[in-house]
Short mmCIF file of C-alpha atoms in Angstrom, two decimals:
data_model
loop_
_atom_site.label_atom_id
_atom_site.label_comp_id
_atom_site.label_asym_id
_atom_site.label_seq_id
_atom_site.Cartn_x
_atom_site.Cartn_y
_atom_site.Cartn_z
CA UNK I 803 -25.06 -40.46 5.87
CA UNK I 804 -23.08 -37.48 4.52
CA UNK I 805 -20.12 -38.39 2.27
CA UNK I 806 -17.00 -36.71 0.91
CA UNK I 807 -18.85 -35.50 -2.19
CA UNK I 808 -21.31 -33.69 0.06
CA UNK I 809 -18.36 -32.01 1.80
CA UNK I 810 -16.96 -30.88 -1.58
CA UNK I 811 -20.35 -29.44 -2.54
CA UNK I 812 -20.50 -27.63 0.81
CA UNK I 813 -17.05 -26.15 0.28
CA UNK I 814 -18.00 -25.13 -3.26
CA UNK I 815 -21.08 -23.39 -1.87
CA UNK I 816 -19.00 -21.46 0.70
CA UNK I 817 -16.55 -20.30 -1.96
CA UNK I 818 -19.32 -19.41 -4.43
CA UNK I 819 -20.94 -17.31 -1.73
CA UNK I 820 -17.66 -15.50 -0.98
CA UNK I 821 -16.67 -14.99 -4.61
CA UNK I 822 -19.98 -13.75 -5.99
CA UNK I 823 -20.56 -11.30 -3.14
CA UNK I 824 -17.18 -9.80 -4.03
CA UNK I 825 -18.43 -9.11 -7.55
CA UNK I 826 -21.99 -8.12 -6.63
CA UNK I 827 -21.68 -6.63 -3.16
CA UNK I 828 -24.85 -5.22 -1.64
CA UNK I 829 -24.50 -3.91 1.91
CA UNK I 830 -28.21 -4.21 2.61
CA UNK I 831 -28.39 -7.78 1.34
CA UNK I 832 -25.24 -8.63 3.29
CA UNK I 833 -26.97 -7.66 6.51
CA UNK I 834 -30.11 -9.62 5.67
CA UNK I 835 -31.15 -12.99 7.01
CA UNK I 836 -30.47 -14.75 3.71
CA UNK I 837 -26.74 -14.93 3.03
CA UNK I 838 -27.55 -15.99 -0.57
CA UNK I 839 -29.52 -12.87 -1.50
CA UNK I 840 -26.66 -11.35 -3.51
CA UNK I 841 -25.84 -14.63 -5.26
CA UNK I 842 -29.44 -15.16 -6.24
CA UNK I 843 -29.60 -11.66 -7.70
CA UNK I 844 -26.75 -12.44 -10.11
CA UNK I 845 -27.88 -15.93 -11.06
CA UNK I 846 -30.16 -14.92 -13.97
CA UNK I 847 -27.26 -14.23 -16.33
CA UNK I 848 -23.56 -15.06 -16.45
CA UNK I 849 -22.29 -16.71 -13.27
CA UNK I 850 -18.86 -15.40 -12.29
CA UNK I 851 -16.84 -15.85 -9.12
CA UNK I 852 -13.90 -13.59 -8.25
CA UNK I 853 -11.02 -14.37 -5.90
CA UNK I 854 -8.01 -12.37 -4.75
CA UNK I 855 -5.56 -15.27 -5.09
CA UNK I 856 -4.88 -18.06 -7.55
CA UNK I 857 -4.95 -20.77 -4.82
CA UNK I 858 -8.55 -19.74 -4.06
CA UNK I 859 -9.54 -19.98 -7.74
CA UNK I 860 -7.77 -23.34 -8.00
CA UNK I 861 -9.54 -24.75 -4.95
CA UNK I 862 -12.92 -23.53 -6.16
CA UNK I 863 -12.36 -25.16 -9.55
CA UNK I 864 -11.36 -28.38 -7.81
CA UNK I 865 -14.41 -28.68 -5.55
CA UNK I 866 -16.78 -27.61 -8.33
CA UNK I 867 -16.06 -30.96 -9.97
CA UNK I 868 -18.65 -32.35 -7.56
CA UNK I 869 -21.36 -30.31 -9.35
CA UNK I 870 -22.78 -32.31 -12.29
CA UNK I 871 -22.23 -30.69 -15.72
CA UNK I 872 -20.66 -27.54 -14.29
CA UNK I 873 -17.39 -26.39 -15.85
CA UNK I 874 -14.99 -23.68 -14.71
CA UNK I 875 -12.92 -21.36 -16.88
CA UNK I 876 -10.39 -19.21 -15.03
CA UNK I 877 -8.84 -15.93 -16.13
CA UNK I 878 -7.01 -12.98 -14.64
CA UNK I 879 -8.44 -9.49 -14.28
CA UNK I 880 -6.47 -6.31 -13.59
CA UNK I 881 -8.40 -3.61 -11.74
CA UNK I 882 -7.80 -0.40 -9.82
CA UNK I 883 -6.87 3.13 -10.89
CA UNK I 884 -4.06 4.47 -8.75
CA UNK I 885 -3.10 1.10 -7.39
CA UNK I 886 -3.41 -1.74 -9.86
CA UNK I 887 -4.12 -5.22 -8.58
CA UNK I 888 -4.87 -8.64 -10.04
CA UNK I 889 -7.83 -10.88 -9.31
CA UNK I 890 -8.80 -14.31 -10.58
CA UNK I 891 -12.25 -14.65 -12.12
CA UNK I 892 -13.88 -18.04 -12.61
CA UNK I 893 -16.67 -18.32 -15.19
CA UNK I 894 -19.02 -21.18 -14.37
CA UNK I 895 -20.60 -22.77 -17.43
CA UNK I 896 -21.97 -26.07 -18.66
CA UNK I 897 -25.20 -25.73 -16.70
CA UNK I 898 -27.90 -23.13 -16.14
CA UNK I 899 -26.59 -20.66 -13.52
CA UNK I 900 -29.82 -20.78 -11.51
CA UNK I 901 -29.53 -24.58 -11.30
CA UNK I 902 -25.93 -24.39 -10.06
CA UNK I 903 -26.79 -21.71 -7.51
CA UNK I 904 -29.88 -23.58 -6.37
CA UNK I 905 -27.97 -26.82 -5.92
CA UNK I 906 -25.17 -25.21 -3.94
CA UNK I 907 -27.55 -23.10 -1.89
CA UNK I 908 -29.34 -26.28 -0.87
CA UNK I 909 -26.05 -27.90 0.12
CA UNK I 910 -25.07 -24.83 2.14
CA UNK I 911 -28.37 -24.87 4.05
CA UNK I 912 -28.18 -28.60 4.72
CA UNK I 913 -24.53 -28.77 5.76
CA UNK I 914 -24.64 -25.55 7.77
CA UNK I 915 -27.58 -27.13 9.58
CA UNK I 916 -25.48 -30.19 10.37
CA UNK I 917 -22.71 -28.03 11.81
CA UNK I 918 -25.06 -25.85 13.81
CA UNK I 919 -26.82 -28.84 15.34
CA UNK I 920 -29.93 -29.11 13.16
CA UNK I 921 -29.12 -32.54 11.77
CA UNK I 922 -27.48 -35.85 12.59
CA UNK I 923 -23.83 -36.32 11.63
CA UNK I 924 -20.92 -38.29 13.07
CA UNK I 925 -17.76 -36.59 14.33
CA UNK I 926 -15.61 -37.24 11.22
CA UNK I 927 -18.31 -35.72 8.99
CA UNK I 928 -18.58 -32.68 11.25
CA UNK I 929 -14.81 -32.19 11.31
CA UNK I 930 -14.61 -32.44 7.51
CA UNK I 931 -17.26 -29.75 7.17
CA UNK I 932 -15.69 -27.60 9.86
CA UNK I 933 -12.39 -27.78 7.96
CA UNK I 934 -14.22 -26.78 4.77
CA UNK I 935 -15.62 -23.69 6.50
CA UNK I 936 -12.22 -22.53 7.69
CA UNK I 937 -10.36 -23.52 4.52
CA UNK I 938 -12.74 -21.46 2.38
CA UNK I 939 -12.45 -18.51 4.77
CA UNK I 940 -8.65 -18.65 4.87
CA UNK I 941 -8.59 -18.69 1.08
CA UNK I 942 -11.14 -15.94 0.47
CA UNK I 943 -11.42 -13.63 3.50
CA UNK I 944 -7.88 -12.14 3.57
CA UNK I 945 -7.01 -13.26 7.12
CA UNK I 946 -4.49 -11.24 9.11
CA UNK I 947 -2.05 -13.14 11.30
CA UNK I 948 0.03 -11.34 13.94
CA UNK I 949 1.36 -11.84 17.44
CA UNK I 950 -2.18 -11.10 18.66
CA UNK I 951 -3.60 -14.02 16.73
CA UNK I 952 -5.62 -14.55 13.56
CA UNK I 953 -8.35 -12.14 12.48
CA UNK I 954 -10.65 -12.16 9.49
CA UNK I 955 -13.78 -10.32 8.39
CA UNK I 956 -17.00 -12.10 7.51
CA UNK I 957 -19.85 -11.14 5.18
CA UNK I 958 -22.65 -11.53 7.72
CA UNK I 959 -23.61 -13.11 11.01
CA UNK I 960 -24.53 -16.43 9.43
CA UNK I 961 -20.89 -16.73 8.31
CA UNK I 962 -19.64 -15.68 11.74
CA UNK I 963 -21.81 -18.34 13.40
CA UNK I 964 -20.44 -20.99 11.06
CA UNK I 965 -16.83 -19.97 11.68
CA UNK I 966 -17.25 -19.95 15.45
CA UNK I 967 -19.03 -23.31 15.46
CA UNK I 968 -16.51 -24.84 13.03
CA UNK I 969 -13.64 -23.72 15.24
CA UNK I 970 -15.38 -25.30 18.23
CA UNK I 971 -15.74 -28.61 16.33
CA UNK I 972 -12.00 -28.47 15.56
CA UNK I 973 -11.21 -27.84 19.23
CA UNK I 974 -10.21 -24.19 18.87
CA UNK I 975 -11.55 -21.21 20.83
CA UNK I 976 -12.84 -18.46 18.54
CA UNK I 977 -14.43 -15.12 19.38
CA UNK I 978 -16.91 -13.13 17.31
CA UNK I 979 -16.21 -9.41 17.14
CA UNK I 980 -17.71 -6.30 15.59
CA UNK I 981 -15.57 -3.31 14.68
CA UNK I 982 -16.34 -0.32 12.46
CA UNK I 983 -19.54 -1.94 11.25
CA UNK I 984 -17.87 -5.19 10.16
CA UNK I 985 -18.33 -8.62 11.67
CA UNK I 986 -15.28 -10.75 12.21
CA UNK I 987 -13.71 -13.56 14.17
CA UNK I 988 -10.53 -13.76 16.20
CA UNK I 989 -8.44 -16.79 17.17
CA UNK I 990 -5.70 -16.29 19.77
CA UNK I 991 -2.44 -17.97 20.77
CA UNK I 992 -1.80 -21.61 20.02
CA UNK I 993 -5.33 -21.89 18.72
CA UNK I 994 -4.04 -20.42 15.46
CA UNK I 995 -1.43 -23.18 15.10
CA UNK I 996 -3.97 -25.86 16.00
CA UNK I 997 -6.50 -24.49 13.52
CA UNK I 998 -4.08 -24.23 10.61
CA UNK I 999 -2.56 -27.66 11.29
CA UNK I 1000 -5.99 -29.29 11.54
CA UNK I 1001 -7.31 -27.71 8.36
CA UNK I 1002 -4.18 -28.76 6.47
CA UNK I 1003 -4.43 -32.33 7.79
CA UNK I 1004 -7.94 -32.79 6.37
CA UNK I 1005 -8.71 -33.06 2.63
CA UNK I 1006 -7.88 -30.07 0.44
CA UNK I 1007 -5.13 -27.39 0.17
CA UNK I 1008 -5.10 -24.24 2.24
CA UNK I 1009 -3.66 -20.83 1.36
CA UNK I 1010 -4.06 -17.12 1.88
CA UNK I 1011 -3.13 -13.71 0.48
CA UNK I 1012 0.58 -14.48 0.81
CA UNK I 1013 0.38 -18.15 -0.09
CA UNK I 1014 2.59 -19.59 -2.79
CA UNK I 1015 0.77 -19.58 -6.09
CA UNK I 1016 -0.88 -22.84 -7.05
CA UNK I 1017 0.33 -24.66 -10.15
CA UNK I 1018 -3.03 -24.20 -11.89
CA UNK I 1019 -2.66 -22.41 -15.23
CA UNK I 1020 -5.64 -20.35 -16.43
CA UNK I 1021 -7.61 -22.14 -19.12
CA UNK I 1022 -8.80 -18.85 -20.58
CA UNK I 1023 -8.96 -15.13 -19.97
CA UNK I 1024 -11.95 -13.14 -18.80
#
């Protein structure tokens, strides 16, 4: 049976996928069948993961503790020319990058299969994984919340499918949408409140672009 450590590995895989595609974005790979194509391409050297907020970097560091021998070193990076902005880069060390990527890719495939109905799992296990999907998205995908609801962009259709299915498991209606060449999801009305409350009630912190900074202090600088 799946356990909490499996759920942490799944969440780590979701955040690794989001953070490495930010650093090594490839539009063609993003539209491919394999959501891990970009991650695999960067796994032969230094493994870095970049997030827009400190809570995202803190959560990734936390769930990566489930990966044997892997260590995380977090630093800040200032980028931009006209408009300067800060990101948080996590260097993953302590283990061969290809081994870390391979392990987390396997967990993503297995747990995504459980959520999408390709494996046997009880309701609590499904809800824990569904919360992991949405928590990672809320931390990494810059969601926009307004009177019209909650909207966020996804990397590819495999991510959209996971978000829609995870919302369904959590009892929330969610629609997939395409606009200007980007895939995204939209949650309306009280579904937003239900989703946020449910994700917060299950293990792990949740945040977003405007979230209060986590108490994690960088252990180094990139």
